[in-house]
Tab-separated table of C-alpha atoms and ligand atoms in Angstrom:
chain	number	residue	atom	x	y	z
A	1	UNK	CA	85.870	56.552	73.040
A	2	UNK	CA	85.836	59.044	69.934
A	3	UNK	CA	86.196	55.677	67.766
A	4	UNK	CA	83.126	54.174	69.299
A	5	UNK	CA	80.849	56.935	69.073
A	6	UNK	CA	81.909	57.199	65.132
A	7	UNK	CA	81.984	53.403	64.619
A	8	UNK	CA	78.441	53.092	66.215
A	9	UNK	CA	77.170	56.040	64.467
A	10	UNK	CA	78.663	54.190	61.141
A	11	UNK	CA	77.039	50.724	62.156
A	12	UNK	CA	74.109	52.576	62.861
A	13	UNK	CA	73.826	54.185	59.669
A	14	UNK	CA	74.452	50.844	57.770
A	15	UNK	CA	71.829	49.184	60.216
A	16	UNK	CA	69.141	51.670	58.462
A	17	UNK	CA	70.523	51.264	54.764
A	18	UNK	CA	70.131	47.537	55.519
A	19	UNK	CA	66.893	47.972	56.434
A	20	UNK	CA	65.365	50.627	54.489
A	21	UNK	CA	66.635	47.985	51.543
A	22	UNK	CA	65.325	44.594	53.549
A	23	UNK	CA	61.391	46.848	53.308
A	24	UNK	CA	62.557	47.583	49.697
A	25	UNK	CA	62.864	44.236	48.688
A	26	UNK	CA	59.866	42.846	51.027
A	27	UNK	CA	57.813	45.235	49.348
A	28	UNK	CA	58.566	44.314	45.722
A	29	UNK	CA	58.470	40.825	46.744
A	30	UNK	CA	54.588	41.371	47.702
A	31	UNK	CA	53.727	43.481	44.543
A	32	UNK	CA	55.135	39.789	42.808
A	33	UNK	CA	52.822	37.850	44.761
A	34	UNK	CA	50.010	40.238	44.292
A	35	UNK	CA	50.327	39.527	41.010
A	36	UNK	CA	50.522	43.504	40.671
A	37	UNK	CA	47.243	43.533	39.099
A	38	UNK	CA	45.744	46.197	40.709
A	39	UNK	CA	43.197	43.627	42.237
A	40	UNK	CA	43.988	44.324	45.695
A	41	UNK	CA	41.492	42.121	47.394
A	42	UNK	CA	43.745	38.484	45.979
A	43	UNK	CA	46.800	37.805	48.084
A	44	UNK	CA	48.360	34.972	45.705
A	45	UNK	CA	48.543	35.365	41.954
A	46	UNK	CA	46.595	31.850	41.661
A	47	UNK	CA	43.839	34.040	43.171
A	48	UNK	CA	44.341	37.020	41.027
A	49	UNK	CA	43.920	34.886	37.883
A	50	UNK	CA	41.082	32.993	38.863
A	51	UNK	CA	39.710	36.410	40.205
A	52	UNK	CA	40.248	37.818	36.501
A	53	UNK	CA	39.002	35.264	34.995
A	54	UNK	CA	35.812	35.401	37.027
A	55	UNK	CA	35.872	39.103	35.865
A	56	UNK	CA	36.377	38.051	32.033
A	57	UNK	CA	33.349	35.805	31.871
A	58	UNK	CA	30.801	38.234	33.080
A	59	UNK	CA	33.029	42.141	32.387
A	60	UNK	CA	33.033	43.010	28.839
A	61	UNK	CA	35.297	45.945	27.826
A	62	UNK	CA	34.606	49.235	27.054
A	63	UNK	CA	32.379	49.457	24.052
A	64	UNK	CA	29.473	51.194	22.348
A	65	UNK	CA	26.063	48.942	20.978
A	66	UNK	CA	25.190	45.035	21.478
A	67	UNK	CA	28.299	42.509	21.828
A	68	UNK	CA	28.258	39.941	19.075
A	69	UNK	CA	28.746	36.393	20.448
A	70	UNK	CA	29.111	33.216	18.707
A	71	UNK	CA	29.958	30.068	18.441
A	72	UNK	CA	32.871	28.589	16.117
A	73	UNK	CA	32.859	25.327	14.596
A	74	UNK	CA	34.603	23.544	11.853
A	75	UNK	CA	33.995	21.351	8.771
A	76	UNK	CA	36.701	19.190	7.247
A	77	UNK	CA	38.619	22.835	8.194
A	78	UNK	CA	36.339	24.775	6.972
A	79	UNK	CA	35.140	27.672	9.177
A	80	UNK	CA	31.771	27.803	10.315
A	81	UNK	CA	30.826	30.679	13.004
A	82	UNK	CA	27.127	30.469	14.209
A	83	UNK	CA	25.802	33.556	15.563
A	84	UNK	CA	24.040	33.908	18.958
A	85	UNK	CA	23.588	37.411	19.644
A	86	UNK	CA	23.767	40.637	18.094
A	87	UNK	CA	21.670	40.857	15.629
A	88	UNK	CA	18.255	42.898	15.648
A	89	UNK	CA	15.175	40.931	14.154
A	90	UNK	CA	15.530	39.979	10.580
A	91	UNK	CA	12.374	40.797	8.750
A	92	UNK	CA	11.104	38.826	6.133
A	93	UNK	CA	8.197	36.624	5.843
A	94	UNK	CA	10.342	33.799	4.277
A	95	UNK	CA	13.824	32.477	4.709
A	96	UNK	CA	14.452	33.854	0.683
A	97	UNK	CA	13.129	37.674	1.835
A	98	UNK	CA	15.140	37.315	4.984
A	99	UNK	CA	18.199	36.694	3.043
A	100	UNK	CA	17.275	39.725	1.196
A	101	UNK	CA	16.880	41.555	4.061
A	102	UNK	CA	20.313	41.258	5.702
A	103	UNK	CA	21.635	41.936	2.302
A	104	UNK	CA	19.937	45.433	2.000
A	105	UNK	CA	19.901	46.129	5.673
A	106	UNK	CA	22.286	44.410	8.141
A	107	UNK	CA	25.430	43.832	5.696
A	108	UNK	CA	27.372	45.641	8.017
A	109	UNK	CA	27.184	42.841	10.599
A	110	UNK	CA	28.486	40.718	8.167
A	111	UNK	CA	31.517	42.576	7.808
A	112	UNK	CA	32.198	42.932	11.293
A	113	UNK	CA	31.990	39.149	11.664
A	114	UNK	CA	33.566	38.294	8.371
A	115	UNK	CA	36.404	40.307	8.260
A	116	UNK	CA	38.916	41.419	9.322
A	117	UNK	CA	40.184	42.275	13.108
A	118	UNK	CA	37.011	39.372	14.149
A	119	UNK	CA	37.313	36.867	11.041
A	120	UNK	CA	39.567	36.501	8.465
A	121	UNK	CA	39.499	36.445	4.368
A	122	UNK	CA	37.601	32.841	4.310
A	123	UNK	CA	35.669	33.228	7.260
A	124	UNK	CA	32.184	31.636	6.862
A	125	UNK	CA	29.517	32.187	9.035
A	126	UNK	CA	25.085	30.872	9.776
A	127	UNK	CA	22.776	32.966	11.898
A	128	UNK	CA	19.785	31.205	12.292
A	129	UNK	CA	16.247	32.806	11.499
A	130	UNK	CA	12.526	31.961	12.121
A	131	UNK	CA	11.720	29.546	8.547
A	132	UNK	CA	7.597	29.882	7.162
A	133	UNK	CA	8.088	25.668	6.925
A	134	UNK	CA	5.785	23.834	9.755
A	135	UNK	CA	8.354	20.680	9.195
A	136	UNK	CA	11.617	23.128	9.771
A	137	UNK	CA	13.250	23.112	13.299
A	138	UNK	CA	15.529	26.128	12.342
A	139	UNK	CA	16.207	28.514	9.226
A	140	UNK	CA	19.630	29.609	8.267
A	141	UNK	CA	21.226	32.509	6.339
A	142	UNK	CA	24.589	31.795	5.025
A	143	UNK	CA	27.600	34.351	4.928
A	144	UNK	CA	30.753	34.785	3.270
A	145	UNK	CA	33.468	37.435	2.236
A	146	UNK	CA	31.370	38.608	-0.513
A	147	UNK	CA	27.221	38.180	0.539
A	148	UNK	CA	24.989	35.264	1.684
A	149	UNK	CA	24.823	31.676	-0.376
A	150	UNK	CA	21.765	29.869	-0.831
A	151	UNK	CA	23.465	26.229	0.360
A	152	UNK	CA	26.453	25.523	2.326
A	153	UNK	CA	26.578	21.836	3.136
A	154	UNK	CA	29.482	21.999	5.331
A	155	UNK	CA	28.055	24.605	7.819
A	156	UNK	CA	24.444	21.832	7.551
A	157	UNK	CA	26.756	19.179	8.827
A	158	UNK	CA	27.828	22.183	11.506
A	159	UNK	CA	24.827	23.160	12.557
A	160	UNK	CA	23.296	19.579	12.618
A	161	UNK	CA	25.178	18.928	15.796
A	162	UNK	CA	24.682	22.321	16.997
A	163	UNK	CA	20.812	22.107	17.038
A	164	UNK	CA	21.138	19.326	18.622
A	165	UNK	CA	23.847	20.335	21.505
A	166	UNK	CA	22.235	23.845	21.998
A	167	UNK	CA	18.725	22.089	22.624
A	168	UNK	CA	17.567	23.604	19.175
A	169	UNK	CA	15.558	20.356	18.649
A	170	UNK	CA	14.313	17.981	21.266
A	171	UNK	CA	16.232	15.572	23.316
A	172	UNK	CA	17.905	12.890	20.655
A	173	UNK	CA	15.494	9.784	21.690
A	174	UNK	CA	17.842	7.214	19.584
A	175	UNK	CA	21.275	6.737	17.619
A	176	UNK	CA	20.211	9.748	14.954
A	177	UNK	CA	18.593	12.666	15.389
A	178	UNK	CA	16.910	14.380	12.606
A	179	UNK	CA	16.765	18.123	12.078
A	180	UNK	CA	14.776	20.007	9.285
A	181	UNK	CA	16.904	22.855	8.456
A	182	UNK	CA	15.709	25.454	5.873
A	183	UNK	CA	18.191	26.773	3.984
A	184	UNK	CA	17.789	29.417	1.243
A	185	UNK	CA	17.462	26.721	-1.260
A	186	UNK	CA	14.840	24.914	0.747
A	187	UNK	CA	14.699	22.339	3.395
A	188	UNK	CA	17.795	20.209	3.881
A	189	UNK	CA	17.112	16.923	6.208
A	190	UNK	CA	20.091	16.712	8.564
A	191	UNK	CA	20.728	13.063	10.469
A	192	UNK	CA	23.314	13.586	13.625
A	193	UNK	CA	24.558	10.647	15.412
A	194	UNK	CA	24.105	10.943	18.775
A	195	UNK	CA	25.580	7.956	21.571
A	196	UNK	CA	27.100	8.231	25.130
A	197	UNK	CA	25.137	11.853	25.532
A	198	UNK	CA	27.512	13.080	22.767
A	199	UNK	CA	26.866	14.501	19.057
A	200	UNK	CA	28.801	13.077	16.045
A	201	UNK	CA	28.979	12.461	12.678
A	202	UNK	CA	25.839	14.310	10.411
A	203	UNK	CA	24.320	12.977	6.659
A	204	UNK	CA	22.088	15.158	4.843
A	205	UNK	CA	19.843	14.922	1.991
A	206	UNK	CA	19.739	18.200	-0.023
A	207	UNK	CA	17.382	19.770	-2.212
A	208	UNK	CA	16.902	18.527	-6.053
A	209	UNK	CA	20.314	18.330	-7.559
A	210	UNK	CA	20.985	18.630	-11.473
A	211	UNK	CA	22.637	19.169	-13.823
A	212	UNK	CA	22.256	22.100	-15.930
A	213	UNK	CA	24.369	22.207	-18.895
A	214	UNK	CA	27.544	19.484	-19.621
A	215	UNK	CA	30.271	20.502	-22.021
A	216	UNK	CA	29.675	24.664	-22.276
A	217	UNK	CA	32.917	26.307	-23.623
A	218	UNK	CA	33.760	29.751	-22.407
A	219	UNK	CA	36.405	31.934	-23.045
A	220	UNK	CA	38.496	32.142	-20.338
A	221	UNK	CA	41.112	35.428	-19.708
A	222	UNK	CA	44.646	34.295	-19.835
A	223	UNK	CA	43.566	30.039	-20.940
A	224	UNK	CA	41.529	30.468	-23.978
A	225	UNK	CA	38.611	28.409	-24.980
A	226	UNK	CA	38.119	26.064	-21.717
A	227	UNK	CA	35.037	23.621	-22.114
A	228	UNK	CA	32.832	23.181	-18.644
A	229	UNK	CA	29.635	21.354	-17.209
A	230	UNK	CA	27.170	23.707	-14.985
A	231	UNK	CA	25.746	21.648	-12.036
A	232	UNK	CA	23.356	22.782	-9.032
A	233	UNK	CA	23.686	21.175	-5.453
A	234	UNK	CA	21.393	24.046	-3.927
A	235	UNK	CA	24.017	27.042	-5.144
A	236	UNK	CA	25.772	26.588	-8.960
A	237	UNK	CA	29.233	25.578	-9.326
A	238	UNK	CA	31.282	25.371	-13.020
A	239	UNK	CA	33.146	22.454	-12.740
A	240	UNK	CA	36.637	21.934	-14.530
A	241	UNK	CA	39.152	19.145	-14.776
A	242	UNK	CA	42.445	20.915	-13.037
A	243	UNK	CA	44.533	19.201	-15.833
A	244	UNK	CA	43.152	21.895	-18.249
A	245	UNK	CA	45.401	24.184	-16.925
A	246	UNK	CA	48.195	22.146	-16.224
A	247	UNK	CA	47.276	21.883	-12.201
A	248	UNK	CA	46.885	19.212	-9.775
A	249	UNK	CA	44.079	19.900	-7.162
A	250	UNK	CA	46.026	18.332	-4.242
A	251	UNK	CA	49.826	19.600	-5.238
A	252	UNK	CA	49.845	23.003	-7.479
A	253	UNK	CA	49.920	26.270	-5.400
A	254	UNK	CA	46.655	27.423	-4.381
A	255	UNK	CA	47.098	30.789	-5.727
A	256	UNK	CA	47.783	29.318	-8.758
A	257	UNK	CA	44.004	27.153	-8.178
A	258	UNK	CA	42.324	29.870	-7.414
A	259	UNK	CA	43.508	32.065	-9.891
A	260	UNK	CA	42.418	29.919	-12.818
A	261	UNK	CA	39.250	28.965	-11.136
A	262	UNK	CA	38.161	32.859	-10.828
A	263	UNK	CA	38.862	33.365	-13.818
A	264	UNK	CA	36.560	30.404	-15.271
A	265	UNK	CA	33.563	31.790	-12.509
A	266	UNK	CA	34.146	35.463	-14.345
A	267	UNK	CA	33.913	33.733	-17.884
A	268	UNK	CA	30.805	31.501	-16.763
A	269	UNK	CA	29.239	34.707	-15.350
A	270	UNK	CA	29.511	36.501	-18.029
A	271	UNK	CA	28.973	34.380	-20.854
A	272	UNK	CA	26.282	31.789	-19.734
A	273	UNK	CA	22.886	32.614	-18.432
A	274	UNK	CA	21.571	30.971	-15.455
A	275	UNK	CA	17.884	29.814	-14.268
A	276	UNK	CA	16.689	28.035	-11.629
A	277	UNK	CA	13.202	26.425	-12.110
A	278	UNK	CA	11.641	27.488	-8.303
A	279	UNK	CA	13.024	31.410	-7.461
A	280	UNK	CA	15.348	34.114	-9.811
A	281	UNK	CA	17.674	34.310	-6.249
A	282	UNK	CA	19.301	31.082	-6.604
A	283	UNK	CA	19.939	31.680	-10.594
A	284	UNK	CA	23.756	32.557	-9.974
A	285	UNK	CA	26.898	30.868	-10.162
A	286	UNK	CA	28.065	30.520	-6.854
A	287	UNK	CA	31.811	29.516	-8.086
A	288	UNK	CA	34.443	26.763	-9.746
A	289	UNK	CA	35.022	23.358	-8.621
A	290	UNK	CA	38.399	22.105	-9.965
A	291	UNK	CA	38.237	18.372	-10.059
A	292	UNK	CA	41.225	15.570	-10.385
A	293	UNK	CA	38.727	14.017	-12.869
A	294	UNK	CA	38.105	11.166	-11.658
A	295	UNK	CA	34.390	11.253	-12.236
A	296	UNK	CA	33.834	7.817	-12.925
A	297	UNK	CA	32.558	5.421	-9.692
A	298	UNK	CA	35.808	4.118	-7.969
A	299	UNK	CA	36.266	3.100	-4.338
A	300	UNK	CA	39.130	5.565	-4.146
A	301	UNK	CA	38.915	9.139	-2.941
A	302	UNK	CA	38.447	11.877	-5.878
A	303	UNK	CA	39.500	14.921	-5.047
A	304	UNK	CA	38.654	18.921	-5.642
A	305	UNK	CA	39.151	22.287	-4.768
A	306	UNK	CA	35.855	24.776	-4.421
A	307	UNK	CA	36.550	28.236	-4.768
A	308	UNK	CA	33.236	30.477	-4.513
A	309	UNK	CA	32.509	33.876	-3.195
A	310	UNK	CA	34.915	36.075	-4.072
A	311	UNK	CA	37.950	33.908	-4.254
A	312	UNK	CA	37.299	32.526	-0.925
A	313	UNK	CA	39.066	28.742	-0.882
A	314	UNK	CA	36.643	26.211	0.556
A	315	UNK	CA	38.702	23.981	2.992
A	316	UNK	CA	36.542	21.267	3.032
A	317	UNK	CA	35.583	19.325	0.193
A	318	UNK	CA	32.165	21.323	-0.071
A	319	UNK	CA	28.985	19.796	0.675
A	320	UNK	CA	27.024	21.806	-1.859
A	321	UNK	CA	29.495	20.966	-4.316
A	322	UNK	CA	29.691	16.940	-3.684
A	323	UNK	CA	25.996	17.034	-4.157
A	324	UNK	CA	26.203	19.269	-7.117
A	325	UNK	CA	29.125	16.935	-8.684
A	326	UNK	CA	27.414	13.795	-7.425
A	327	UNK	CA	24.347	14.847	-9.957
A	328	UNK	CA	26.599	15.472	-12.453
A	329	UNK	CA	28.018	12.081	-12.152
A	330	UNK	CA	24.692	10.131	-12.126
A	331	UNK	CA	23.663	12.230	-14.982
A	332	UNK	CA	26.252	11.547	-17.330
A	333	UNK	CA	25.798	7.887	-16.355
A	334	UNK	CA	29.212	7.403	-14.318
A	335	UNK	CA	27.115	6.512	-11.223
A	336	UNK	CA	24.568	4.357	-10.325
A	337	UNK	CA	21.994	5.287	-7.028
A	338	UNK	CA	23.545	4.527	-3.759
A	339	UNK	CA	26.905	3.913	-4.986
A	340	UNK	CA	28.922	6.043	-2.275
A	341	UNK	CA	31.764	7.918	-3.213
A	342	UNK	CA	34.487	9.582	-1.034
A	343	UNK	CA	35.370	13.576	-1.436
A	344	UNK	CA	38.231	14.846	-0.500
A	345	UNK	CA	39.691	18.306	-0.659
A	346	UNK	CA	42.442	19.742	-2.094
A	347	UNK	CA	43.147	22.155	0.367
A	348	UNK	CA	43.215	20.375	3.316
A	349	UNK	CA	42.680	16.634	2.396
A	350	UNK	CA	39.705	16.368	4.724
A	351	UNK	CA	36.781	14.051	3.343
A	352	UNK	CA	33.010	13.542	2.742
A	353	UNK	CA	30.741	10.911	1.289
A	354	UNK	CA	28.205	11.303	-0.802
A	355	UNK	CA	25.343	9.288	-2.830
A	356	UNK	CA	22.619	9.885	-4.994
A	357	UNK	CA	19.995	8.298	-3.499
A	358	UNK	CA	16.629	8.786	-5.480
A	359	UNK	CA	15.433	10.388	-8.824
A	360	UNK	CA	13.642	13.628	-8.169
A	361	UNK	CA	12.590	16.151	-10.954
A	362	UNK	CA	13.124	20.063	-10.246
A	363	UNK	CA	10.923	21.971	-12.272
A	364	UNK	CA	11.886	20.449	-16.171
A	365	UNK	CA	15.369	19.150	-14.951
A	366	UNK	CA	16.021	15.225	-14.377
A	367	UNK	CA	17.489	16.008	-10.791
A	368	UNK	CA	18.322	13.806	-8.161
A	369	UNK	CA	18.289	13.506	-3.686
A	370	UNK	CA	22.066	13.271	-2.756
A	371	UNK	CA	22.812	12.424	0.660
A	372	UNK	CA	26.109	13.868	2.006
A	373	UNK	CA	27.985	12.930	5.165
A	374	UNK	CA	30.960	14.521	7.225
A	375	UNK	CA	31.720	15.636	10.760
A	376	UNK	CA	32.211	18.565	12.069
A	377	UNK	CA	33.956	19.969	15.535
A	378	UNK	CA	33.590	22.947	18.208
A	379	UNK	CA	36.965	25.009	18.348
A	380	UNK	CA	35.630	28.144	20.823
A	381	UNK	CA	33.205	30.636	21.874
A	382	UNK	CA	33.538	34.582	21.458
A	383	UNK	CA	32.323	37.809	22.402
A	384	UNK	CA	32.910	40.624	19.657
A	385	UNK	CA	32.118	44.384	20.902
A	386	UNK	CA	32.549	47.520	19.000
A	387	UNK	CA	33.990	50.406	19.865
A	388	UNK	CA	32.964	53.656	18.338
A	389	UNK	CA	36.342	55.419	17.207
A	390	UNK	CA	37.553	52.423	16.414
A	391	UNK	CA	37.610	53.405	12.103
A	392	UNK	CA	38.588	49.743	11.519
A	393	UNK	CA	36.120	48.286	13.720
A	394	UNK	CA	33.473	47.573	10.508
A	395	UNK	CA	36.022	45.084	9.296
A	396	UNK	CA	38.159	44.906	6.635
A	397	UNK	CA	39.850	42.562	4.276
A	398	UNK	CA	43.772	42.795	3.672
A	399	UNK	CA	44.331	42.414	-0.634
A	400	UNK	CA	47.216	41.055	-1.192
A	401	UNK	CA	47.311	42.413	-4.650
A	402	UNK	CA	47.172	45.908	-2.758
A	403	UNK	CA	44.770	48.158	-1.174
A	404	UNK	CA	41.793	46.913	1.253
A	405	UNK	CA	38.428	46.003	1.123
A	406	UNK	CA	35.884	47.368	3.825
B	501	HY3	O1	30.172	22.921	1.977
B	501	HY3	C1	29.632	23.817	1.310
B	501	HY3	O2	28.673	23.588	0.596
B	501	HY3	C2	30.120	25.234	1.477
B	501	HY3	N1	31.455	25.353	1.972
B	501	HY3	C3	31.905	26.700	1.605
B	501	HY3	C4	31.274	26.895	0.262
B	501	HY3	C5	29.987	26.124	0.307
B	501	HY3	O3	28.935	27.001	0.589
């Protein structure tokens, strides 16, 4: 009798451990299938996530002033984020003040969407702006790590397709839709292929190329006497045969190409003085082009590496700088009109064509059209906030040689 009592008191008591455990268990196994979010109202973690996501598209997180959103897009690589929001109106009463403007006034915006935790050391990036030309459909200001270019043909072939997809223009009627974009250099005439409802490849004809001085030597810091020809494609680029320094545009390290390129843009800077026949803001060398030197017309690919800004590595082989190398070309007779010739980069072996395709004068200069052509691809949307304590939130760039840049 005494032994049952104890043994059912016992079995009892192990009853209750084995179930206060069995609730235990059922109740962690819920939390799982909750998804332990803290969003109470979704039973199965398939719900939780779509309700988050739900919550993600429309719920930005804590944060002080106007969210930033763009859209990103690439060139042969090269990075090319178009602005959407964010920005207060950019005064101006042409596309040159406007560029003026943001320099004096909004740089800050730049740096938040240039640098560093947003962008990245050669982050590139277009907000459009109202343009004073009747024949433009949009205006563009171009950014970089250091300021705002006057011509950036890779982010034209970019925002081509953009103007088209976001409605910018009207409704492509046949195979290629033309937009009249006004850069700071002047109007560039985009061509996008549209077919099955979808956007494609983009040409463009840029504003009078020439060249401006062939053979200059400069003394270069660290190389000695290097000789160089000056050409403009809507921004100036010096343009050097990589073999000068004992490189190879599509094999040497690219430190090593971008160190001896910088230090032929400082020489050039310093020691040769710029002019552009239509406005004193495009009169400045926008950076090197080191060429395989193949200059002379082949059907083969010739290839170079652009480094502008401050040391900022174009990926793609630089649309600005084909047209700009392109008048070079024609001008020292090693090209004839319409004879196309293929681009490629150094850095990332991604390709362009480009032509000259009708004699033009630019102020005094012989000059010529070139028409470029490449394609360019969507890789993502994003929302950018601020938050006020946040002491990196301004951007900043990581040097490598030490220290950072805000
Ligand atoms: O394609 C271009 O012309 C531009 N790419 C980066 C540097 C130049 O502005």
């Amino acid at each position: 009798m005494e032994c049952f009592v104890l043994c059912s008191i016992q079995t009892a008591r192990w009853h209750s451990v084995f179930l206060s455990i069995s609730l235990l268990l059922i109740t962690y196994l819920m939390t799982l299938q909750r998804g332990n979010t803290g969003h109470g109202e979704c039973e199965r973690t398939e719900d939780c996530r779509a309700t988050i996501g739900t919550e993600m598209e429309t719920q930005l997180p804590p944060h002080e002033g106007d969210e930033l959103s763009v859209v990103d897009m690439h060139t042969g690589g090269e990075p090319l984020r178009v602005i959407l929001s964010g920005y207060p109106e950019v005064k101006g009463d042409s596309v040159l003040a406007k560029r003026r403007y943001v320099r004096e006034h909004l740089d800050h915006l730049r740096r938040a969407l240039m640098y560093e935790p947003r962008g990245h050391y050669d982050m590139y990036g277009a907000l459009i702006v109202d343009s004073e030309l009747p024949e433009a459909d949009l205006g563009v200001l171009f950014m970089h790590n250091e300021g705002y270019s006057t011509m950036c043909g890779h982010a034209v072939i970019a925002l081509g397709r953009f103007a088209v997809d976001y409605k910018l223009v009207k409704e492509p009627q046949s195979l290629e839709t033309q937009v009249n974009i006004h850069c700071p250099c002047g109007l560039v005439k985009a061509f996008v292929e549209y077919s099955g409802g979808r956007t494609g490849g983009v040409r463009f004809l840029s504003v009078p190329a020439f060249a401006f001085a062939t053979d200059v030597t400069v003394t270069v810091e660290g190389f000695g006497d290097v000789t160089v020809d000056i050409s403009y494609g809507g921004a100036f680029y010096a343009f050097v045969n990589a073999q000068r320094f004992g490189l190879d545009v599509t094999k040497s390290r690219t430190r090593d190409l971008v160190d001896a390129a910088t230090a032929v843009t400082n020489a050039v800077k310093s020691q040769v003085k710029l002019h552009h026949p239509t406005s004193d803001d495009l009169a400045f060398l926008y950076g090197t082009i080191l060429t395989d030197g193949n200059d002379d017309y082949s059907t083969d690919p010739t290839a170079n590496v652009c480094v502008f800004a401050e040391a900022q590595v174009d990926r793609s082989p630089t649309g600005s700088g084909v047209t700009a190398r392109v008048a070079l070309q024609y001008h020292k007779g090693l090209i004839q009109l319409n004879q196309t010739r293929t681009f490629q980069s150094g850095a990332t072996g991604s390709r362009f064509t480009g032509k000259a395709v009708e004699e033009t004068k630019c102020g005094d200069f012989k000059a010529v059209v070139v028409e470029v052509a490449g394609r360019a691809f969507y890789s993502g949307v994003s929302r950018f906030v601020q938050e006020a304590d946040d002491n990196l939130t301004h951007g900043f760039l990581l040097n490598l040689d030490g220290g950072h840049k805000f």
